[in-house]
mmCIF file of C-alpha atoms in Angstrom:
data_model
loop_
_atom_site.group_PDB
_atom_site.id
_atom_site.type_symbol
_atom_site.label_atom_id
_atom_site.label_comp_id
_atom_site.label_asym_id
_atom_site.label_seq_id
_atom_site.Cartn_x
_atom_site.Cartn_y
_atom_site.Cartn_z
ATOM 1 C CA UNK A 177 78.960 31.878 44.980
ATOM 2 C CA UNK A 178 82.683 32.516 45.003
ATOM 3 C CA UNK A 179 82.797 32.999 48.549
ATOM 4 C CA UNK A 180 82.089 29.391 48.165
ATOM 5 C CA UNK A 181 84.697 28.475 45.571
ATOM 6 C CA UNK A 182 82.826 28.394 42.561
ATOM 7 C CA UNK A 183 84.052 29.794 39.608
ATOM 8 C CA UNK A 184 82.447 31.627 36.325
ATOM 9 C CA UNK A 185 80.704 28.501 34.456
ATOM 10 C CA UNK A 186 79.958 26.558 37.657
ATOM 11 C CA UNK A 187 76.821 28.477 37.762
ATOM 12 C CA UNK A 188 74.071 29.249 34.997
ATOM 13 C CA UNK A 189 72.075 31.975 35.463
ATOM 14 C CA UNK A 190 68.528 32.197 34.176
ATOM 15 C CA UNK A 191 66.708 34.791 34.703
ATOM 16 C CA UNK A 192 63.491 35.341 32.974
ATOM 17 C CA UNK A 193 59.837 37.505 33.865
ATOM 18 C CA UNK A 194 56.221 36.182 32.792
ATOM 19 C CA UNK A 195 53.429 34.246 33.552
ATOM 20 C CA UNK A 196 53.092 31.383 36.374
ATOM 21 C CA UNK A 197 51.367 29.579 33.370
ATOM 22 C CA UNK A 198 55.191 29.480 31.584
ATOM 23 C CA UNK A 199 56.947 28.450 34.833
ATOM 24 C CA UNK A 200 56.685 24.807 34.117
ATOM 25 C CA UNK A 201 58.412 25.201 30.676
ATOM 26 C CA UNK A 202 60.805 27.029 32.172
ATOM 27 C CA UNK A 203 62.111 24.899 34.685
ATOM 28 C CA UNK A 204 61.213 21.555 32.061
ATOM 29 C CA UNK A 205 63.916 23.425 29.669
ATOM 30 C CA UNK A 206 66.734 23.595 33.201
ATOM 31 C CA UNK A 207 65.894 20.265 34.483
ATOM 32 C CA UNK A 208 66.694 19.242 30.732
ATOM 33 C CA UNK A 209 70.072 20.312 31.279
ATOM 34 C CA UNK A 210 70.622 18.224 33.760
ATOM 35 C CA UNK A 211 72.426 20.541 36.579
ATOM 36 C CA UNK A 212 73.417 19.152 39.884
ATOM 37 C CA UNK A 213 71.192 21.593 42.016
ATOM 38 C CA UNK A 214 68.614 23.968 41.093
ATOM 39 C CA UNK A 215 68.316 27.408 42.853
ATOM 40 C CA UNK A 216 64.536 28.651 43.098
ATOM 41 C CA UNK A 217 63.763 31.969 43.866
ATOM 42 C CA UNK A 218 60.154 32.030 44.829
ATOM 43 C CA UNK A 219 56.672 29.685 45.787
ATOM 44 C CA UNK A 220 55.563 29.678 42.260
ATOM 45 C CA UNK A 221 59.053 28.564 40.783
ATOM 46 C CA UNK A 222 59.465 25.479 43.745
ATOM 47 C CA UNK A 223 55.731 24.416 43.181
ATOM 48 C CA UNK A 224 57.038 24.240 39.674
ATOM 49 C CA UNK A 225 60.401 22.529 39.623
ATOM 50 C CA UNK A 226 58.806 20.025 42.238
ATOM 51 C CA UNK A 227 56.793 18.730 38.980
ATOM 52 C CA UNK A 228 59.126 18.568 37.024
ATOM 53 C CA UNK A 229 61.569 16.752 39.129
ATOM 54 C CA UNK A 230 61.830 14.636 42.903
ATOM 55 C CA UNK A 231 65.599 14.070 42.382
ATOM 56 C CA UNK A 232 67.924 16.938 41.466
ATOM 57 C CA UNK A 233 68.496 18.736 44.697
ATOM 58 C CA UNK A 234 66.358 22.545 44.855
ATOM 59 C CA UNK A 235 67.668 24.822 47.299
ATOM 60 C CA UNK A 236 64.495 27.621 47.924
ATOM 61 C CA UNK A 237 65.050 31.080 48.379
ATOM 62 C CA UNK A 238 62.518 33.779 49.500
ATOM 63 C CA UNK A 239 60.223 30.786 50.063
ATOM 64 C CA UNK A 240 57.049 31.499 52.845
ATOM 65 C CA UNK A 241 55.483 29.004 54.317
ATOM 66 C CA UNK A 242 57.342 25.882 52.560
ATOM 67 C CA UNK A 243 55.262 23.480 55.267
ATOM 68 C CA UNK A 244 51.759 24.547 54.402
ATOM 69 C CA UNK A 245 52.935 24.472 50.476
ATOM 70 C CA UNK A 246 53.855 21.204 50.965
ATOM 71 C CA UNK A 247 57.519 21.633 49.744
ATOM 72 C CA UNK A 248 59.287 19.722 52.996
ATOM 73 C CA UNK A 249 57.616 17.824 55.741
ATOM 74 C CA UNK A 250 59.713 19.955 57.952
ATOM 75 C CA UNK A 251 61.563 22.412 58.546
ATOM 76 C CA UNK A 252 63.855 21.005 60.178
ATOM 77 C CA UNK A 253 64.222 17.468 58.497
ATOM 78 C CA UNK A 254 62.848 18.136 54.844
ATOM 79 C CA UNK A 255 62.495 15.032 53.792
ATOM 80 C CA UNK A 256 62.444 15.605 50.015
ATOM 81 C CA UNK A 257 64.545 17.613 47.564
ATOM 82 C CA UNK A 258 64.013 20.362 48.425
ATOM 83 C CA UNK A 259 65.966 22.950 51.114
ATOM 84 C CA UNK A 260 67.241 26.268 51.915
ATOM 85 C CA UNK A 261 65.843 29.718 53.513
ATOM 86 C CA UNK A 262 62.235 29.639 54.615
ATOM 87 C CA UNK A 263 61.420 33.754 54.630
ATOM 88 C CA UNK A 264 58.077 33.410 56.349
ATOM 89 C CA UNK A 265 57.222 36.224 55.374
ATOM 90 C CA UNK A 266 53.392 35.934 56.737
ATOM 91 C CA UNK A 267 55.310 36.695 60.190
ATOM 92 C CA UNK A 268 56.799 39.730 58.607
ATOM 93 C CA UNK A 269 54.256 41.383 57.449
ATOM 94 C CA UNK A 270 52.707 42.920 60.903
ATOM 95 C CA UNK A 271 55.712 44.519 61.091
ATOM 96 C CA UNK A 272 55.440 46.016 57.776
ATOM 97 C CA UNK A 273 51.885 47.374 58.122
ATOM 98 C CA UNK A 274 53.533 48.895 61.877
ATOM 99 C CA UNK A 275 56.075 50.721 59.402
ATOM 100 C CA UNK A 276 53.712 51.871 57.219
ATOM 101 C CA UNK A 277 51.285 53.022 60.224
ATOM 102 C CA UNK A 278 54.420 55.552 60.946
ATOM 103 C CA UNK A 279 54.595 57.216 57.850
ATOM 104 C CA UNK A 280 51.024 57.687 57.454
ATOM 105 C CA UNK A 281 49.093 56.953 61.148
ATOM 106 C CA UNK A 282 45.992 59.409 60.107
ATOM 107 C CA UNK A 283 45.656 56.867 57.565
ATOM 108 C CA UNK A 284 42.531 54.983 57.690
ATOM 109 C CA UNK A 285 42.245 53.415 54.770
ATOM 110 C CA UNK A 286 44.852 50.938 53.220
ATOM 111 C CA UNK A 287 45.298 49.323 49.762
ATOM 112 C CA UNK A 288 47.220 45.854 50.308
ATOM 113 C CA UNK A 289 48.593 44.910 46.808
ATOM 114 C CA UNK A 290 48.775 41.109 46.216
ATOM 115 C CA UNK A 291 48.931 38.513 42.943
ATOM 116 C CA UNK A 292 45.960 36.900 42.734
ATOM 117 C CA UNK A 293 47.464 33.766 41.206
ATOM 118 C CA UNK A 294 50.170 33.422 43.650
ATOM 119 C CA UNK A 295 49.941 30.301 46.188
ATOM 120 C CA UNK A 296 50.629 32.901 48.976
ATOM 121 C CA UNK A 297 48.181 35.240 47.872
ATOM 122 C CA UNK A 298 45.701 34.124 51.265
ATOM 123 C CA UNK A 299 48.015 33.436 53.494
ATOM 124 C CA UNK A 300 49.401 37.084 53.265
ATOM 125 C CA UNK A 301 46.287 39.161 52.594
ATOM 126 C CA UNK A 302 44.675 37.265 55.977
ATOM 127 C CA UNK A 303 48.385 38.214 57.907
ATOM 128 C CA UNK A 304 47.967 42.277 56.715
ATOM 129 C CA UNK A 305 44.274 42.662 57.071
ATOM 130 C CA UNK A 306 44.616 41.866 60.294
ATOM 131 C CA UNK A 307 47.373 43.586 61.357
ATOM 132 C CA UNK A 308 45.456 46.565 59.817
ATOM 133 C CA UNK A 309 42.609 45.704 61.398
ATOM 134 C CA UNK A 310 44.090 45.922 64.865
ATOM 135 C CA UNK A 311 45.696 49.455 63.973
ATOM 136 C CA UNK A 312 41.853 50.462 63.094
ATOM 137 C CA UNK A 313 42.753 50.610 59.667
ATOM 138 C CA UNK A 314 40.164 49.403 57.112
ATOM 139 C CA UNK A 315 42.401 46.954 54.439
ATOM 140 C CA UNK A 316 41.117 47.271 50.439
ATOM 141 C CA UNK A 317 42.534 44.244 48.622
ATOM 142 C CA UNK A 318 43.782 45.478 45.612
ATOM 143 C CA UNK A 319 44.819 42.590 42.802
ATOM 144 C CA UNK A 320 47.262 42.722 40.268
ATOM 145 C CA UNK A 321 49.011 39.974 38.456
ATOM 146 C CA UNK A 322 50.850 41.825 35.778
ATOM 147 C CA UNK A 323 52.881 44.859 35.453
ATOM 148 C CA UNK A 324 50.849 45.936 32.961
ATOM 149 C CA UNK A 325 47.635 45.705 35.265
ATOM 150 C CA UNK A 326 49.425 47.912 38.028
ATOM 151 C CA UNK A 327 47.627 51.133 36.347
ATOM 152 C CA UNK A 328 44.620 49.976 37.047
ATOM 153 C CA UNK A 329 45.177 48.657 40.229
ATOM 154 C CA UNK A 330 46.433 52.328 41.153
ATOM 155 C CA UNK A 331 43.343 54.069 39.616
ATOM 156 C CA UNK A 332 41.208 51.734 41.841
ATOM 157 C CA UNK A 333 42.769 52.901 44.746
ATOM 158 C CA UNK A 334 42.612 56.596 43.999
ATOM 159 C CA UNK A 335 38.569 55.301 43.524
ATOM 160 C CA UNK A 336 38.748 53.774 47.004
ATOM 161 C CA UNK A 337 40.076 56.651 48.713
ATOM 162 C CA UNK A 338 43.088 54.309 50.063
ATOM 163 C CA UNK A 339 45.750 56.660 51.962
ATOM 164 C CA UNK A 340 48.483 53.984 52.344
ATOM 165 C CA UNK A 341 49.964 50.899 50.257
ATOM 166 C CA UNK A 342 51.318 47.849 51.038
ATOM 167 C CA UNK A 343 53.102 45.869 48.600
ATOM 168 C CA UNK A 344 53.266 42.046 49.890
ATOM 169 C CA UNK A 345 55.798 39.946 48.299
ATOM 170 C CA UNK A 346 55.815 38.655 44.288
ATOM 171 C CA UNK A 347 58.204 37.818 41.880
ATOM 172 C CA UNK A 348 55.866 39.882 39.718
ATOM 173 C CA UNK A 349 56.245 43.700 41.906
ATOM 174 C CA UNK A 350 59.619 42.834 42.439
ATOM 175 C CA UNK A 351 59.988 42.843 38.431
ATOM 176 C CA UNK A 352 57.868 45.699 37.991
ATOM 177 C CA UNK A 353 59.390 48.027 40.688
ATOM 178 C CA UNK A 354 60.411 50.549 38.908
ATOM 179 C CA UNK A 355 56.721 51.031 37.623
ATOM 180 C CA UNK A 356 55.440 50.806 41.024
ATOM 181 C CA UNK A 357 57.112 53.426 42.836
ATOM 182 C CA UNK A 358 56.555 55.493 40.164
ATOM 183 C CA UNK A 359 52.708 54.827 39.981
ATOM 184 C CA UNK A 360 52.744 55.225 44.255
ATOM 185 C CA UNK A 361 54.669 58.928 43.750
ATOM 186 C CA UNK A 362 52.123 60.122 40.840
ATOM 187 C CA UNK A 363 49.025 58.812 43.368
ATOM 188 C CA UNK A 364 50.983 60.871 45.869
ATOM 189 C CA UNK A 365 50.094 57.123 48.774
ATOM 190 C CA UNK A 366 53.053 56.296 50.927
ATOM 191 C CA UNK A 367 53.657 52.100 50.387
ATOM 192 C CA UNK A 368 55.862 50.296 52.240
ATOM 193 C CA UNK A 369 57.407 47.139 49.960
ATOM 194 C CA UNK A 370 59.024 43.539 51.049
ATOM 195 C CA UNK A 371 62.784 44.347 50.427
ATOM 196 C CA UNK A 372 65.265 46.991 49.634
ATOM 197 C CA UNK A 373 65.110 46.717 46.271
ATOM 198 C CA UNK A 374 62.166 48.048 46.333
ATOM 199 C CA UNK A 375 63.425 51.142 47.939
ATOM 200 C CA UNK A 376 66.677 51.495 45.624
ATOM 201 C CA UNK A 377 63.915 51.554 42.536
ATOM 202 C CA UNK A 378 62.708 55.036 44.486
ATOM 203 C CA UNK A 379 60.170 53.090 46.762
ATOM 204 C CA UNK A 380 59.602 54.737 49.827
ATOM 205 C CA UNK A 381 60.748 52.281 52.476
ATOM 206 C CA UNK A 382 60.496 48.465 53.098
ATOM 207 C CA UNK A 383 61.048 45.833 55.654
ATOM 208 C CA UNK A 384 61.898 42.636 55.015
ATOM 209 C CA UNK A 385 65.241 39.901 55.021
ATOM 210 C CA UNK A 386 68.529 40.862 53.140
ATOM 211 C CA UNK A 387 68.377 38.982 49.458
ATOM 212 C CA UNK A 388 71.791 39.472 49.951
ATOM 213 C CA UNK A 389 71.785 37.569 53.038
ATOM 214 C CA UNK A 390 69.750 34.897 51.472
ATOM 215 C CA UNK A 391 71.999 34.644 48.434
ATOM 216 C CA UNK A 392 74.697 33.427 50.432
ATOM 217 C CA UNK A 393 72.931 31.124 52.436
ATOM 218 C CA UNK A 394 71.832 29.598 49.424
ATOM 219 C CA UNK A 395 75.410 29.440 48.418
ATOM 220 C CA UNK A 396 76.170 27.369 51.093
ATOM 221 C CA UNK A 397 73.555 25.244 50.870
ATOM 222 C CA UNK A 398 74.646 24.782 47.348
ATOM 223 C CA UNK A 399 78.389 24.164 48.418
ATOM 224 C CA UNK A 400 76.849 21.311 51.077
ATOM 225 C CA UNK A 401 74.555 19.199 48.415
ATOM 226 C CA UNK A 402 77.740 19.437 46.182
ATOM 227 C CA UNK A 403 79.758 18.105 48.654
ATOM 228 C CA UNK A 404 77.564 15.174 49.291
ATOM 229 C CA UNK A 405 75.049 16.049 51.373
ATOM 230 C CA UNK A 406 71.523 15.799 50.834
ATOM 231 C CA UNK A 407 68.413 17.903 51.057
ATOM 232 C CA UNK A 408 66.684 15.588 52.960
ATOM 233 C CA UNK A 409 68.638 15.804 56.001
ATOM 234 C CA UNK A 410 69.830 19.879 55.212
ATOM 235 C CA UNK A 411 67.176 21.420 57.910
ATOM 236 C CA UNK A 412 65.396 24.507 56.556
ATOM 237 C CA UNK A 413 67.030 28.208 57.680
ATOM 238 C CA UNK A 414 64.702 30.745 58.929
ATOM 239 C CA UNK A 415 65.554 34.301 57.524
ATOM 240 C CA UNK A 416 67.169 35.992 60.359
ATOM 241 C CA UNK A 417 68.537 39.631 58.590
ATOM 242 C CA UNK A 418 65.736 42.134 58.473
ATOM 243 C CA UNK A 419 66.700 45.411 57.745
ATOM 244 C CA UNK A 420 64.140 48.574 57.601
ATOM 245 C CA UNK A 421 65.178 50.754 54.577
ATOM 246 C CA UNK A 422 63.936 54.501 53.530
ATOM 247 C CA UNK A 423 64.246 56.508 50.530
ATOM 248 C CA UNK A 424 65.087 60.393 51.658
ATOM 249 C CA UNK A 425 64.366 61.484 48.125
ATOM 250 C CA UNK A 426 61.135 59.778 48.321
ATOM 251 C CA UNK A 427 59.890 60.916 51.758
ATOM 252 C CA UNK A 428 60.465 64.618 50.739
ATOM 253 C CA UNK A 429 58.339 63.944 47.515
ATOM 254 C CA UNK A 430 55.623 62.576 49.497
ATOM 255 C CA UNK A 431 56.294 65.853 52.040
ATOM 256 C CA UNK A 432 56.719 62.617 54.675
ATOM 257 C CA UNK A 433 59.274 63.080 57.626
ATOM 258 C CA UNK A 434 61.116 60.420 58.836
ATOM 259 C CA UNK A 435 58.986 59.330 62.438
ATOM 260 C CA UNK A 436 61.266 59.523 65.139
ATOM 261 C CA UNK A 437 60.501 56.029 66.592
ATOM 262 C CA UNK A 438 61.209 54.639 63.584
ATOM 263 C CA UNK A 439 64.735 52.272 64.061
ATOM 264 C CA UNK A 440 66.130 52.535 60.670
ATOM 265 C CA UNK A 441 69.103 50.156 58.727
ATOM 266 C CA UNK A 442 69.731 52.472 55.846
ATOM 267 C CA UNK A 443 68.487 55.375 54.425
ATOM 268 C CA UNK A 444 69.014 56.183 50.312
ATOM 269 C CA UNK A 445 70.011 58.935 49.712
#
């Protein structure tokens, strides 16, 4: 934001973890504060400002599919209030079950962790069973929707003899990611995660857009409504910087090497 020119108190941060069932209070107790734009960082949080409001400008971030949910009528004329980066992540995640196929390729069996209460929830269990599928790996849905339910969601998959994890995106693992690369390091299962985040919390690798990427973009988009322009007309940006990331530490806890055709960003050390 101060690449943009905004200074400490132009911008009120709010960050908060729970339920989607609290969302709408949340964003009923911003919207009373009347700011000039909101920034939303995930489906759950737009679906919920969207009630809440159809004027005060709401620039998305890590938003998939914002067509199908119905946020803009396009992406690239909006329409609405709402703008900013469209991750897409359904696209993404073939990619991530490839990654995960070269740490583990004997692998036949594969847990895909998703939030059963997320709007996404289809759209990206449909996207990584069949990439899975087309590796001629079997895909166990494995639901969690709390960080407290991650335990059992782990135990299940030592129960379904799952070899390999993949973590889809949710505000609720990204919250809880310390816990989960913990629980996927005492199950001894190679997951691959969204972002690098993930990774820095001792995950063992993930592919997915820059957040800090995104964060600027939104900054700009920000800057733009500021300066008069309007959401409506602001065309939706695709996410365009993916980066692979690996945890060293990780891979030699797992006994994992590094595959050689893998084209790696970073590597934490």
């Amino acid at each position: 934001m101060r690449e943009q020119g905004f200074r400490d108190g132009d911008v009120e941060y709010d960050t908060r973890s729970g339920q989607p069932q609290q969302f709408e209070q949340w964003v009923a107790e911003m919207v009373a504060r009347k700011p000039a734009v909101l920034v939303m960082g995930s489906t759950p949080m737009v679906n919920a400002a969207l009630k809440q409001t159809s004027t005060i400008p709401i620039v998305m971030v890590m938003v998939s599919d914002p067509v199908g949910n119905k946020f803009v009528q396009s992406l690239a004329r909006p329409g609405g209030n709402v703008t900013g980066i469209a991750t897409l992540h359904e696209t993404v995640l073939p990619k991530t079950v490839e990654m995960l196929h070269l740490f583990a390729p004997s692998a036949s069996r594969v847990a895909v962790l998703v939030n059963p209460v997320s709007p996404s929830t289809n759209v990206f269990w449909t996207s990584s069973e069949s990439a899975l599928r087309t590796l001629g790996q079997t895909a166990i849905r494995i639901d969690a929707s709390s960080e407290p339910q991650l335990t059992e969601a782990f135990a299940r998959m030592k129960t379904e003899g799952v070899q390999g994890v993949v973590v889809v995106p949710d505000r609720i693992f990204f919250a809880a990611r310390n816990r989960l690369a913990a629980l996927a390091q005492e199950y001894r299962l190679p997951a691959v995660y969204p972002v690098r985040e993930h990774v820095l919390a001792g995950g063992l690798a993930s592919y997915g857009p820059s957040l800090g990427a995104q964060a600027r973009a939104s900054a700009r988009y920000v800057a733009a409504i500021l300066k008069g322009a309007k959401p409506a007309d602001l065309p939706v940006e695709q996410a365009r910087n993916f980066e692979l990331v690996v945890n060293r530490r990780t891979m030699q806890t797992l006994g994992i090497k590094l595959p050689t055709a893998m084209p790696v960003d970073e590597v934490i050390e």
